[in-house]
C-alpha cells in the first residue's frame, strides 16, 4: 500500500514537470508565429516565446491589460519614433473633449488650403458638416481635412490646437510625445512612444 502511495506521488510529480515543460499553444503547427517570436517581456530581454530577437517589423511594441493596469510585455516601449497616423488619435481625443458634437462647421477655402496631403474625404467649399461627423471622419477614415476643420473650429487656429494637444499629452502622463500637426504628416520633431500610445488610447477609450 505504501509502495502504491509513493508511486502515485512520484508519477504526479513527473506529470507536473511534463506539463510545465511543454509549451501550451493554441496555434496550429504551420501557423505564422512571426509576431510571437519577437514578443518580449517588459525588461526587453526575456522572450515570451521563440528565440531572443527583436520584432522584425516594428520599432517598438507593447501589450497592455486595461483591466488591471498591467503591461504584459513590451519591446523598446520608451523608444521614440514618428507617430504618423497615430497623431489623429490625439486629434480625435481633443476634439471629443473640447468640441460640441452638435456644432456645424463650414468648410472654407482657407481650411482646404491649410490641409496638406490627402484630404481623405472630398468636402466642398461651403459644405456644412457636424462636429460629430468630422470626428467620425478623423477616427474612421483618417481624413486630414476633417482633422484640420475640427481643430480650427475647436481652437481657432492649428497652432493653438497643436499646443493644446501637447498640453493634454503631458496631462495624461506622456513623456516621449511631441506633436507638431493635427494630421500626422511626417515631421522629424513629431514623436511618441509605445507606452505613450497606450496612455492616449486609454484616455480615448473613456
mmCIF file with all atom_site columns, C-alpha atoms in Angstrom:
data_model
loop_
_atom_site.group_PDB
_atom_site.id
_atom_site.type_symbol
_atom_site.label_atom_id
_atom_site.label_alt_id
_atom_site.label_comp_id
_atom_site.label_asym_id
_atom_site.label_entity_id
_atom_site.label_seq_id
_atom_site.pdbx_PDB_ins_code
_atom_site.Cartn_x
_atom_site.Cartn_y
_atom_site.Cartn_z
_atom_site.occupancy
_atom_site.B_iso_or_equiv
_atom_site.pdbx_formal_charge
_atom_site.auth_seq_id
_atom_site.auth_comp_id
_atom_site.auth_asym_id
_atom_site.auth_atom_id
_atom_site.pdbx_PDB_model_num
ATOM 1   C CA . UNK A 1 1   ? 0.000   0.000  0.000   1.00 0.00 ? 1   UNK A CA 1
ATOM 2   C CA . UNK A 1 2   ? 2.860   2.316  0.945   1.00 0.00 ? 2   UNK A CA 1
ATOM 3   C CA . UNK A 1 3   ? 4.585   1.438  -2.333  1.00 0.00 ? 3   UNK A CA 1
ATOM 4   C CA . UNK A 1 4   ? 1.484   2.370  -4.334  1.00 0.00 ? 4   UNK A CA 1
ATOM 5   C CA . UNK A 1 5   ? 1.195   5.684  -2.497  1.00 0.00 ? 5   UNK A CA 1
ATOM 6   C CA . UNK A 1 6   ? 4.823   6.572  -3.162  1.00 0.00 ? 6   UNK A CA 1
ATOM 7   C CA . UNK A 1 7   ? 4.498   5.502  -6.783  1.00 0.00 ? 7   UNK A CA 1
ATOM 8   C CA . UNK A 1 8   ? 1.443   7.723  -7.250  1.00 0.00 ? 8   UNK A CA 1
ATOM 9   C CA . UNK A 1 9   ? 3.277   10.693 -5.737  1.00 0.00 ? 9   UNK A CA 1
ATOM 10  C CA . UNK A 1 10  ? 6.301   10.177 -7.986  1.00 0.00 ? 10  UNK A CA 1
ATOM 11  C CA . UNK A 1 11  ? 4.040   9.805  -11.034 1.00 0.00 ? 11  UNK A CA 1
ATOM 12  C CA . UNK A 1 12  ? 2.151   13.026 -10.185 1.00 0.00 ? 12  UNK A CA 1
ATOM 13  C CA . UNK A 1 13  ? 5.467   14.844 -9.774  1.00 0.00 ? 13  UNK A CA 1
ATOM 14  C CA . UNK A 1 14  ? 6.705   13.608 -13.182 1.00 0.00 ? 14  UNK A CA 1
ATOM 15  C CA . UNK A 1 15  ? 3.418   14.577 -14.857 1.00 0.00 ? 15  UNK A CA 1
ATOM 16  C CA . UNK A 1 16  ? 3.604   18.038 -13.274 1.00 0.00 ? 16  UNK A CA 1
ATOM 17  C CA . UNK A 1 17  ? 7.123   18.501 -14.636 1.00 0.00 ? 17  UNK A CA 1
ATOM 18  C CA . UNK A 1 18  ? 5.962   17.424 -18.086 1.00 0.00 ? 18  UNK A CA 1
ATOM 19  C CA . UNK A 1 19  ? 3.075   19.914 -18.007 1.00 0.00 ? 19  UNK A CA 1
ATOM 20  C CA . UNK A 1 20  ? 5.417   22.799 -17.245 1.00 0.00 ? 20  UNK A CA 1
ATOM 21  C CA . UNK A 1 21  ? 7.996   21.597 -19.745 1.00 0.00 ? 21  UNK A CA 1
ATOM 22  C CA . UNK A 1 22  ? 5.610   21.508 -22.715 1.00 0.00 ? 22  UNK A CA 1
ATOM 23  C CA . UNK A 1 23  ? 4.618   24.941 -24.104 1.00 0.00 ? 23  UNK A CA 1
ATOM 24  C CA . UNK A 1 24  ? 0.876   25.475 -24.233 1.00 0.00 ? 24  UNK A CA 1
ATOM 25  C CA . UNK A 1 25  ? -0.274  26.984 -27.524 1.00 0.00 ? 25  UNK A CA 1
ATOM 26  C CA . UNK A 1 26  ? -3.484  27.246 -29.499 1.00 0.00 ? 26  UNK A CA 1
ATOM 27  C CA . UNK A 1 27  ? -1.666  27.752 -32.804 1.00 0.00 ? 27  UNK A CA 1
ATOM 28  C CA . UNK A 1 28  ? -1.583  25.137 -35.499 1.00 0.00 ? 28  UNK A CA 1
ATOM 29  C CA . UNK A 1 29  ? 1.820   23.647 -36.271 1.00 0.00 ? 29  UNK A CA 1
ATOM 30  C CA . UNK A 1 30  ? 2.060   25.601 -39.522 1.00 0.00 ? 30  UNK A CA 1
ATOM 31  C CA . UNK A 1 31  ? 0.754   28.892 -38.029 1.00 0.00 ? 31  UNK A CA 1
ATOM 32  C CA . UNK A 1 32  ? 2.686   32.090 -38.606 1.00 0.00 ? 32  UNK A CA 1
ATOM 33  C CA . UNK A 1 33  ? 4.415   32.873 -35.319 1.00 0.00 ? 33  UNK A CA 1
ATOM 34  C CA . UNK A 1 34  ? 6.478   35.788 -36.630 1.00 0.00 ? 34  UNK A CA 1
ATOM 35  C CA . UNK A 1 35  ? 4.908   38.321 -34.254 1.00 0.00 ? 35  UNK A CA 1
ATOM 36  C CA . UNK A 1 36  ? 5.028   35.997 -31.240 1.00 0.00 ? 36  UNK A CA 1
ATOM 37  C CA . UNK A 1 37  ? 8.660   35.208 -31.999 1.00 0.00 ? 37  UNK A CA 1
ATOM 38  C CA . UNK A 1 38  ? 9.553   38.779 -31.175 1.00 0.00 ? 38  UNK A CA 1
ATOM 39  C CA . UNK A 1 39  ? 7.306   39.214 -28.129 1.00 0.00 ? 39  UNK A CA 1
ATOM 40  C CA . UNK A 1 40  ? 9.493   40.199 -25.185 1.00 0.00 ? 40  UNK A CA 1
ATOM 41  C CA . UNK A 1 41  ? 8.796   40.735 -21.529 1.00 0.00 ? 41  UNK A CA 1
ATOM 42  C CA . UNK A 1 42  ? 8.833   44.240 -20.055 1.00 0.00 ? 42  UNK A CA 1
ATOM 43  C CA . UNK A 1 43  ? 12.576  44.244 -19.481 1.00 0.00 ? 43  UNK A CA 1
ATOM 44  C CA . UNK A 1 44  ? 13.056  43.727 -23.215 1.00 0.00 ? 44  UNK A CA 1
ATOM 45  C CA . UNK A 1 45  ? 15.394  40.804 -22.657 1.00 0.00 ? 45  UNK A CA 1
ATOM 46  C CA . UNK A 1 46  ? 13.373  37.662 -21.956 1.00 0.00 ? 46  UNK A CA 1
ATOM 47  C CA . UNK A 1 47  ? 11.254  36.460 -24.901 1.00 0.00 ? 47  UNK A CA 1
ATOM 48  C CA . UNK A 1 48  ? 7.729   35.315 -24.114 1.00 0.00 ? 48  UNK A CA 1
ATOM 49  C CA . UNK A 1 49  ? 8.103   32.680 -26.840 1.00 0.00 ? 49  UNK A CA 1
ATOM 50  C CA . UNK A 1 50  ? 10.632  31.932 -29.506 1.00 0.00 ? 50  UNK A CA 1
ATOM 51  C CA . UNK A 1 51  ? 14.260  32.964 -29.815 1.00 0.00 ? 51  UNK A CA 1
ATOM 52  C CA . UNK A 1 52  ? 15.751  36.073 -28.251 1.00 0.00 ? 52  UNK A CA 1
ATOM 53  C CA . UNK A 1 53  ? 15.349  38.557 -31.100 1.00 0.00 ? 53  UNK A CA 1
ATOM 54  C CA . UNK A 1 54  ? 13.587  41.878 -31.510 1.00 0.00 ? 54  UNK A CA 1
ATOM 55  C CA . UNK A 1 55  ? 10.415  42.315 -33.510 1.00 0.00 ? 55  UNK A CA 1
ATOM 56  C CA . UNK A 1 56  ? 11.426  42.373 -37.141 1.00 0.00 ? 56  UNK A CA 1
ATOM 57  C CA . UNK A 1 57  ? 8.631   44.577 -38.450 1.00 0.00 ? 57  UNK A CA 1
ATOM 58  C CA . UNK A 1 58  ? 8.107   47.107 -35.627 1.00 0.00 ? 58  UNK A CA 1
ATOM 59  C CA . UNK A 1 59  ? 10.419  49.587 -33.898 1.00 0.00 ? 59  UNK A CA 1
ATOM 60  C CA . UNK A 1 60  ? 8.515   49.113 -30.649 1.00 0.00 ? 60  UNK A CA 1
ATOM 61  C CA . UNK A 1 61  ? 5.678   47.042 -29.235 1.00 0.00 ? 61  UNK A CA 1
ATOM 62  C CA . UNK A 1 62  ? 3.618   46.871 -26.077 1.00 0.00 ? 62  UNK A CA 1
ATOM 63  C CA . UNK A 1 63  ? 0.774   44.694 -24.790 1.00 0.00 ? 63  UNK A CA 1
ATOM 64  C CA . UNK A 1 64  ? -1.288  46.251 -22.019 1.00 0.00 ? 64  UNK A CA 1
ATOM 65  C CA . UNK A 1 65  ? -4.067  44.743 -19.906 1.00 0.00 ? 65  UNK A CA 1
ATOM 66  C CA . UNK A 1 66  ? -6.547  47.560 -19.213 1.00 0.00 ? 66  UNK A CA 1
ATOM 67  C CA . UNK A 1 67  ? -8.494  45.518 -16.655 1.00 0.00 ? 67  UNK A CA 1
ATOM 68  C CA . UNK A 1 68  ? -5.731  45.565 -14.047 1.00 0.00 ? 68  UNK A CA 1
ATOM 69  C CA . UNK A 1 69  ? -3.429  48.309 -15.355 1.00 0.00 ? 69  UNK A CA 1
ATOM 70  C CA . UNK A 1 70  ? -0.622  45.914 -16.239 1.00 0.00 ? 70  UNK A CA 1
ATOM 71  C CA . UNK A 1 71  ? 1.954   45.850 -19.009 1.00 0.00 ? 71  UNK A CA 1
ATOM 72  C CA . UNK A 1 72  ? 2.056   42.226 -20.174 1.00 0.00 ? 72  UNK A CA 1
ATOM 73  C CA . UNK A 1 73  ? 5.153   42.630 -22.341 1.00 0.00 ? 73  UNK A CA 1
ATOM 74  C CA . UNK A 1 74  ? 6.972   45.270 -24.279 1.00 0.00 ? 74  UNK A CA 1
ATOM 75  C CA . UNK A 1 75  ? 9.859   45.773 -26.664 1.00 0.00 ? 75  UNK A CA 1
ATOM 76  C CA . UNK A 1 76  ? 11.510  49.191 -26.511 1.00 0.00 ? 76  UNK A CA 1
ATOM 77  C CA . UNK A 1 77  ? 8.338   50.803 -25.100 1.00 0.00 ? 77  UNK A CA 1
ATOM 78  C CA . UNK A 1 78  ? 10.079  54.114 -24.398 1.00 0.00 ? 78  UNK A CA 1
ATOM 79  C CA . UNK A 1 79  ? 11.988  54.493 -27.664 1.00 0.00 ? 79  UNK A CA 1
ATOM 80  C CA . UNK A 1 80  ? 10.726  57.481 -29.650 1.00 0.00 ? 80  UNK A CA 1
ATOM 81  C CA . UNK A 1 81  ? 9.530   57.178 -33.238 1.00 0.00 ? 81  UNK A CA 1
ATOM 82  C CA . UNK A 1 82  ? 7.424   59.183 -35.667 1.00 0.00 ? 82  UNK A CA 1
ATOM 83  C CA . UNK A 1 83  ? 3.746   58.536 -34.871 1.00 0.00 ? 83  UNK A CA 1
ATOM 84  C CA . UNK A 1 84  ? 2.391   59.164 -38.404 1.00 0.00 ? 84  UNK A CA 1
ATOM 85  C CA . UNK A 1 85  ? -1.364  58.459 -38.472 1.00 0.00 ? 85  UNK A CA 1
ATOM 86  C CA . UNK A 1 86  ? -1.426  57.788 -34.722 1.00 0.00 ? 86  UNK A CA 1
ATOM 87  C CA . UNK A 1 87  ? -1.413  61.588 -34.317 1.00 0.00 ? 87  UNK A CA 1
ATOM 88  C CA . UNK A 1 88  ? -5.096  61.511 -35.223 1.00 0.00 ? 88  UNK A CA 1
ATOM 89  C CA . UNK A 1 89  ? -5.774  59.566 -32.011 1.00 0.00 ? 89  UNK A CA 1
ATOM 90  C CA . UNK A 1 90  ? -4.830  62.666 -30.028 1.00 0.00 ? 90  UNK A CA 1
ATOM 91  C CA . UNK A 1 91  ? -6.594  64.957 -32.517 1.00 0.00 ? 91  UNK A CA 1
ATOM 92  C CA . UNK A 1 92  ? -9.779  62.935 -32.107 1.00 0.00 ? 92  UNK A CA 1
ATOM 93  C CA . UNK A 1 93  ? -9.379  62.788 -28.333 1.00 0.00 ? 93  UNK A CA 1
ATOM 94  C CA . UNK A 1 94  ? -9.056  66.555 -28.017 1.00 0.00 ? 94  UNK A CA 1
ATOM 95  C CA . UNK A 1 95  ? -11.933 67.184 -30.454 1.00 0.00 ? 95  UNK A CA 1
ATOM 96  C CA . UNK A 1 96  ? -14.140 64.868 -28.368 1.00 0.00 ? 96  UNK A CA 1
ATOM 97  C CA . UNK A 1 97  ? -13.033 66.547 -25.109 1.00 0.00 ? 97  UNK A CA 1
ATOM 98  C CA . UNK A 1 98  ? -13.335 70.196 -26.174 1.00 0.00 ? 98  UNK A CA 1
ATOM 99  C CA . UNK A 1 99  ? -15.761 70.217 -29.087 1.00 0.00 ? 99  UNK A CA 1
ATOM 100 C CA . UNK A 1 100 ? -19.540 70.425 -29.173 1.00 0.00 ? 100 UNK A CA 1
ATOM 101 C CA . UNK A 1 101 ? -20.634 67.474 -31.296 1.00 0.00 ? 101 UNK A CA 1
ATOM 102 C CA . UNK A 1 102 ? -23.792 69.238 -32.458 1.00 0.00 ? 102 UNK A CA 1
ATOM 103 C CA . UNK A 1 103 ? -21.900 72.262 -33.847 1.00 0.00 ? 103 UNK A CA 1
ATOM 104 C CA . UNK A 1 104 ? -21.999 72.702 -37.605 1.00 0.00 ? 104 UNK A CA 1
ATOM 105 C CA . UNK A 1 105 ? -18.668 73.506 -39.260 1.00 0.00 ? 105 UNK A CA 1
ATOM 106 C CA . UNK A 1 106 ? -18.490 75.272 -42.621 1.00 0.00 ? 106 UNK A CA 1
ATOM 107 C CA . UNK A 1 107 ? -15.710 74.044 -44.917 1.00 0.00 ? 107 UNK A CA 1
ATOM 108 C CA . UNK A 1 108 ? -13.883 77.116 -46.203 1.00 0.00 ? 108 UNK A CA 1
ATOM 109 C CA . UNK A 1 109 ? -11.262 77.551 -48.906 1.00 0.00 ? 109 UNK A CA 1
ATOM 110 C CA . UNK A 1 110 ? -8.809  78.559 -46.177 1.00 0.00 ? 110 UNK A CA 1
ATOM 111 C CA . UNK A 1 111 ? -9.418  75.234 -44.398 1.00 0.00 ? 111 UNK A CA 1
ATOM 112 C CA . UNK A 1 112 ? -8.788  73.329 -47.626 1.00 0.00 ? 112 UNK A CA 1
ATOM 113 C CA . UNK A 1 113 ? -5.627  75.371 -48.245 1.00 0.00 ? 113 UNK A CA 1
ATOM 114 C CA . UNK A 1 114 ? -4.405  74.558 -44.720 1.00 0.00 ? 114 UNK A CA 1
ATOM 115 C CA . UNK A 1 115 ? -4.792  70.845 -45.403 1.00 0.00 ? 115 UNK A CA 1
ATOM 116 C CA . UNK A 1 116 ? -1.614  69.230 -46.727 1.00 0.00 ? 116 UNK A CA 1
ATOM 117 C CA . UNK A 1 117 ? -1.622  65.806 -48.346 1.00 0.00 ? 117 UNK A CA 1
ATOM 118 C CA . UNK A 1 118 ? -4.618  63.590 -48.977 1.00 0.00 ? 118 UNK A CA 1
ATOM 119 C CA . UNK A 1 119 ? -7.932  65.041 -47.809 1.00 0.00 ? 119 UNK A CA 1
ATOM 120 C CA . UNK A 1 120 ? -9.430  61.600 -47.230 1.00 0.00 ? 120 UNK A CA 1
ATOM 121 C CA . UNK A 1 121 ? -12.953 62.989 -47.642 1.00 0.00 ? 121 UNK A CA 1
ATOM 122 C CA . UNK A 1 122 ? -13.978 65.101 -50.638 1.00 0.00 ? 122 UNK A CA 1
ATOM 123 C CA . UNK A 1 123 ? -15.553 68.042 -48.804 1.00 0.00 ? 123 UNK A CA 1
ATOM 124 C CA . UNK A 1 124 ? -16.578 71.039 -50.902 1.00 0.00 ? 124 UNK A CA 1
ATOM 125 C CA . UNK A 1 125 ? -16.187 74.741 -50.113 1.00 0.00 ? 125 UNK A CA 1
ATOM 126 C CA . UNK A 1 126 ? -19.318 75.950 -48.320 1.00 0.00 ? 126 UNK A CA 1
ATOM 127 C CA . UNK A 1 127 ? -20.341 72.464 -47.191 1.00 0.00 ? 127 UNK A CA 1
ATOM 128 C CA . UNK A 1 128 ? -21.568 72.236 -43.601 1.00 0.00 ? 128 UNK A CA 1
ATOM 129 C CA . UNK A 1 129 ? -20.564 69.239 -41.534 1.00 0.00 ? 129 UNK A CA 1
ATOM 130 C CA . UNK A 1 130 ? -21.382 68.455 -37.900 1.00 0.00 ? 130 UNK A CA 1
ATOM 131 C CA . UNK A 1 131 ? -18.525 68.093 -35.422 1.00 0.00 ? 131 UNK A CA 1
ATOM 132 C CA . UNK A 1 132 ? -19.698 64.533 -34.770 1.00 0.00 ? 132 UNK A CA 1
ATOM 133 C CA . UNK A 1 133 ? -19.365 63.662 -38.454 1.00 0.00 ? 133 UNK A CA 1
ATOM 134 C CA . UNK A 1 134 ? -15.932 65.313 -38.571 1.00 0.00 ? 134 UNK A CA 1
ATOM 135 C CA . UNK A 1 135 ? -14.900 63.165 -35.589 1.00 0.00 ? 135 UNK A CA 1
ATOM 136 C CA . UNK A 1 136 ? -16.099 60.042 -37.412 1.00 0.00 ? 136 UNK A CA 1
ATOM 137 C CA . UNK A 1 137 ? -14.134 61.114 -40.490 1.00 0.00 ? 137 UNK A CA 1
ATOM 138 C CA . UNK A 1 138 ? -10.996 61.593 -38.379 1.00 0.00 ? 138 UNK A CA 1
ATOM 139 C CA . UNK A 1 139 ? -11.196 58.328 -36.450 1.00 0.00 ? 139 UNK A CA 1
ATOM 140 C CA . UNK A 1 140 ? -12.636 56.010 -39.112 1.00 0.00 ? 140 UNK A CA 1
ATOM 141 C CA . UNK A 1 141 ? -11.353 57.441 -42.381 1.00 0.00 ? 141 UNK A CA 1
ATOM 142 C CA . UNK A 1 142 ? -8.218  59.209 -41.124 1.00 0.00 ? 142 UNK A CA 1
ATOM 143 C CA . UNK A 1 143 ? -9.306  62.270 -43.109 1.00 0.00 ? 143 UNK A CA 1
ATOM 144 C CA . UNK A 1 144 ? -6.737  65.087 -42.980 1.00 0.00 ? 144 UNK A CA 1
ATOM 145 C CA . UNK A 1 145 ? -9.248  67.745 -43.992 1.00 0.00 ? 145 UNK A CA 1
ATOM 146 C CA . UNK A 1 146 ? -11.644 66.689 -41.246 1.00 0.00 ? 146 UNK A CA 1
ATOM 147 C CA . UNK A 1 147 ? -8.812  66.924 -38.704 1.00 0.00 ? 147 UNK A CA 1
ATOM 148 C CA . UNK A 1 148 ? -7.893  70.437 -39.865 1.00 0.00 ? 148 UNK A CA 1
ATOM 149 C CA . UNK A 1 149 ? -11.516 71.638 -39.956 1.00 0.00 ? 149 UNK A CA 1
ATOM 150 C CA . UNK A 1 150 ? -12.321 70.259 -36.499 1.00 0.00 ? 150 UNK A CA 1
ATOM 151 C CA . UNK A 1 151 ? -9.106  71.587 -34.949 1.00 0.00 ? 151 UNK A CA 1
ATOM 152 C CA . UNK A 1 152 ? -9.657  75.100 -36.315 1.00 0.00 ? 152 UNK A CA 1
ATOM 153 C CA . UNK A 1 153 ? -13.266 75.095 -35.107 1.00 0.00 ? 153 UNK A CA 1
ATOM 154 C CA . UNK A 1 154 ? -12.278 73.991 -31.589 1.00 0.00 ? 154 UNK A CA 1
ATOM 155 C CA . UNK A 1 155 ? -9.271  76.259 -31.048 1.00 0.00 ? 155 UNK A CA 1
ATOM 156 C CA . UNK A 1 156 ? -9.464  78.990 -33.700 1.00 0.00 ? 156 UNK A CA 1
ATOM 157 C CA . UNK A 1 157 ? -6.227  78.018 -35.441 1.00 0.00 ? 157 UNK A CA 1
ATOM 158 C CA . UNK A 1 158 ? -3.996  74.981 -35.892 1.00 0.00 ? 158 UNK A CA 1
ATOM 159 C CA . UNK A 1 159 ? -1.075  76.290 -33.823 1.00 0.00 ? 159 UNK A CA 1
ATOM 160 C CA . UNK A 1 160 ? -3.267  76.723 -30.735 1.00 0.00 ? 160 UNK A CA 1
ATOM 161 C CA . UNK A 1 161 ? -4.832  73.284 -31.173 1.00 0.00 ? 161 UNK A CA 1
ATOM 162 C CA . UNK A 1 162 ? -1.400  71.606 -31.514 1.00 0.00 ? 162 UNK A CA 1
ATOM 163 C CA . UNK A 1 163 ? -0.247  73.399 -28.369 1.00 0.00 ? 163 UNK A CA 1
ATOM 164 C CA . UNK A 1 164 ? -3.319  72.041 -26.571 1.00 0.00 ? 164 UNK A CA 1
ATOM 165 C CA . UNK A 1 165 ? -2.554  68.549 -27.883 1.00 0.00 ? 165 UNK A CA 1
ATOM 166 C CA . UNK A 1 166 ? 0.892   68.706 -26.296 1.00 0.00 ? 166 UNK A CA 1
ATOM 167 C CA . UNK A 1 167 ? -0.507  70.042 -23.024 1.00 0.00 ? 167 UNK A CA 1
ATOM 168 C CA . UNK A 1 168 ? -3.093  67.258 -22.916 1.00 0.00 ? 168 UNK A CA 1
ATOM 169 C CA . UNK A 1 169 ? -0.470  64.604 -23.677 1.00 0.00 ? 169 UNK A CA 1
ATOM 170 C CA . UNK A 1 170 ? 1.590   65.857 -20.742 1.00 0.00 ? 170 UNK A CA 1
ATOM 171 C CA . UNK A 1 171 ? -1.523  65.910 -18.536 1.00 0.00 ? 171 UNK A CA 1
ATOM 172 C CA . UNK A 1 172 ? -2.223  62.190 -19.117 1.00 0.00 ? 172 UNK A CA 1
ATOM 173 C CA . UNK A 1 173 ? 1.390   61.262 -18.400 1.00 0.00 ? 173 UNK A CA 1
ATOM 174 C CA . UNK A 1 174 ? 3.044   61.064 -21.812 1.00 0.00 ? 174 UNK A CA 1
ATOM 175 C CA . UNK A 1 175 ? 6.799   61.633 -21.501 1.00 0.00 ? 175 UNK A CA 1
ATOM 176 C CA . UNK A 1 176 ? 8.158   60.998 -25.002 1.00 0.00 ? 176 UNK A CA 1
ATOM 177 C CA . UNK A 1 177 ? 5.419   62.571 -27.114 1.00 0.00 ? 177 UNK A CA 1
ATOM 178 C CA . UNK A 1 178 ? 5.527   65.848 -29.011 1.00 0.00 ? 178 UNK A CA 1
ATOM 179 C CA . UNK A 1 179 ? 3.048   66.931 -31.679 1.00 0.00 ? 179 UNK A CA 1
ATOM 180 C CA . UNK A 1 180 ? 3.657   69.442 -34.464 1.00 0.00 ? 180 UNK A CA 1
ATOM 181 C CA . UNK A 1 181 ? 0.494   68.959 -36.554 1.00 0.00 ? 181 UNK A CA 1
ATOM 182 C CA . UNK A 1 182 ? -3.029  67.508 -36.363 1.00 0.00 ? 182 UNK A CA 1
ATOM 183 C CA . UNK A 1 183 ? -2.867  65.015 -39.227 1.00 0.00 ? 183 UNK A CA 1
ATOM 184 C CA . UNK A 1 184 ? 0.337   63.020 -38.690 1.00 0.00 ? 184 UNK A CA 1
ATOM 185 C CA . UNK A 1 185 ? 2.199   64.154 -41.793 1.00 0.00 ? 185 UNK A CA 1
ATOM 186 C CA . UNK A 1 186 ? 5.899   63.446 -41.363 1.00 0.00 ? 186 UNK A CA 1
ATOM 187 C CA . UNK A 1 187 ? 7.898   65.865 -39.238 1.00 0.00 ? 187 UNK A CA 1
ATOM 188 C CA . UNK A 1 188 ? 11.204  64.932 -37.591 1.00 0.00 ? 188 UNK A CA 1
ATOM 189 C CA . UNK A 1 189 ? 10.181  66.873 -34.469 1.00 0.00 ? 189 UNK A CA 1
ATOM 190 C CA . UNK A 1 190 ? 6.977   64.869 -34.042 1.00 0.00 ? 190 UNK A CA 1
ATOM 191 C CA . UNK A 1 191 ? 7.490   61.864 -31.757 1.00 0.00 ? 191 UNK A CA 1
ATOM 192 C CA . UNK A 1 192 ? 5.761   59.377 -29.493 1.00 0.00 ? 192 UNK A CA 1
ATOM 193 C CA . UNK A 1 193 ? 6.480   56.071 -27.748 1.00 0.00 ? 193 UNK A CA 1
ATOM 194 C CA . UNK A 1 194 ? 4.610   52.786 -27.491 1.00 0.00 ? 194 UNK A CA 1
ATOM 195 C CA . UNK A 1 195 ? 3.988   53.411 -23.786 1.00 0.00 ? 195 UNK A CA 1
ATOM 196 C CA . UNK A 1 196 ? 2.588   56.879 -24.517 1.00 0.00 ? 196 UNK A CA 1
ATOM 197 C CA . UNK A 1 197 ? 0.267   55.486 -27.191 1.00 0.00 ? 197 UNK A CA 1
ATOM 198 C CA . UNK A 1 198 ? -1.208  53.190 -24.522 1.00 0.00 ? 198 UNK A CA 1
ATOM 199 C CA . UNK A 1 199 ? -1.936  56.256 -22.371 1.00 0.00 ? 199 UNK A CA 1
ATOM 200 C CA . UNK A 1 200 ? -3.545  58.091 -25.296 1.00 0.00 ? 200 UNK A CA 1
ATOM 201 C CA . UNK A 1 201 ? -5.683  55.091 -26.280 1.00 0.00 ? 201 UNK A CA 1
ATOM 202 C CA . UNK A 1 202 ? -6.717  54.545 -22.641 1.00 0.00 ? 202 UNK A CA 1
ATOM 203 C CA . UNK A 1 203 ? -7.843  58.178 -22.379 1.00 0.00 ? 203 UNK A CA 1
ATOM 204 C CA . UNK A 1 204 ? -9.587  57.964 -25.746 1.00 0.00 ? 204 UNK A CA 1
ATOM 205 C CA . UNK A 1 205 ? -11.478 54.798 -24.785 1.00 0.00 ? 205 UNK A CA 1
ATOM 206 C CA . UNK A 1 206 ? -13.057 56.659 -21.870 1.00 0.00 ? 206 UNK A CA 1
#
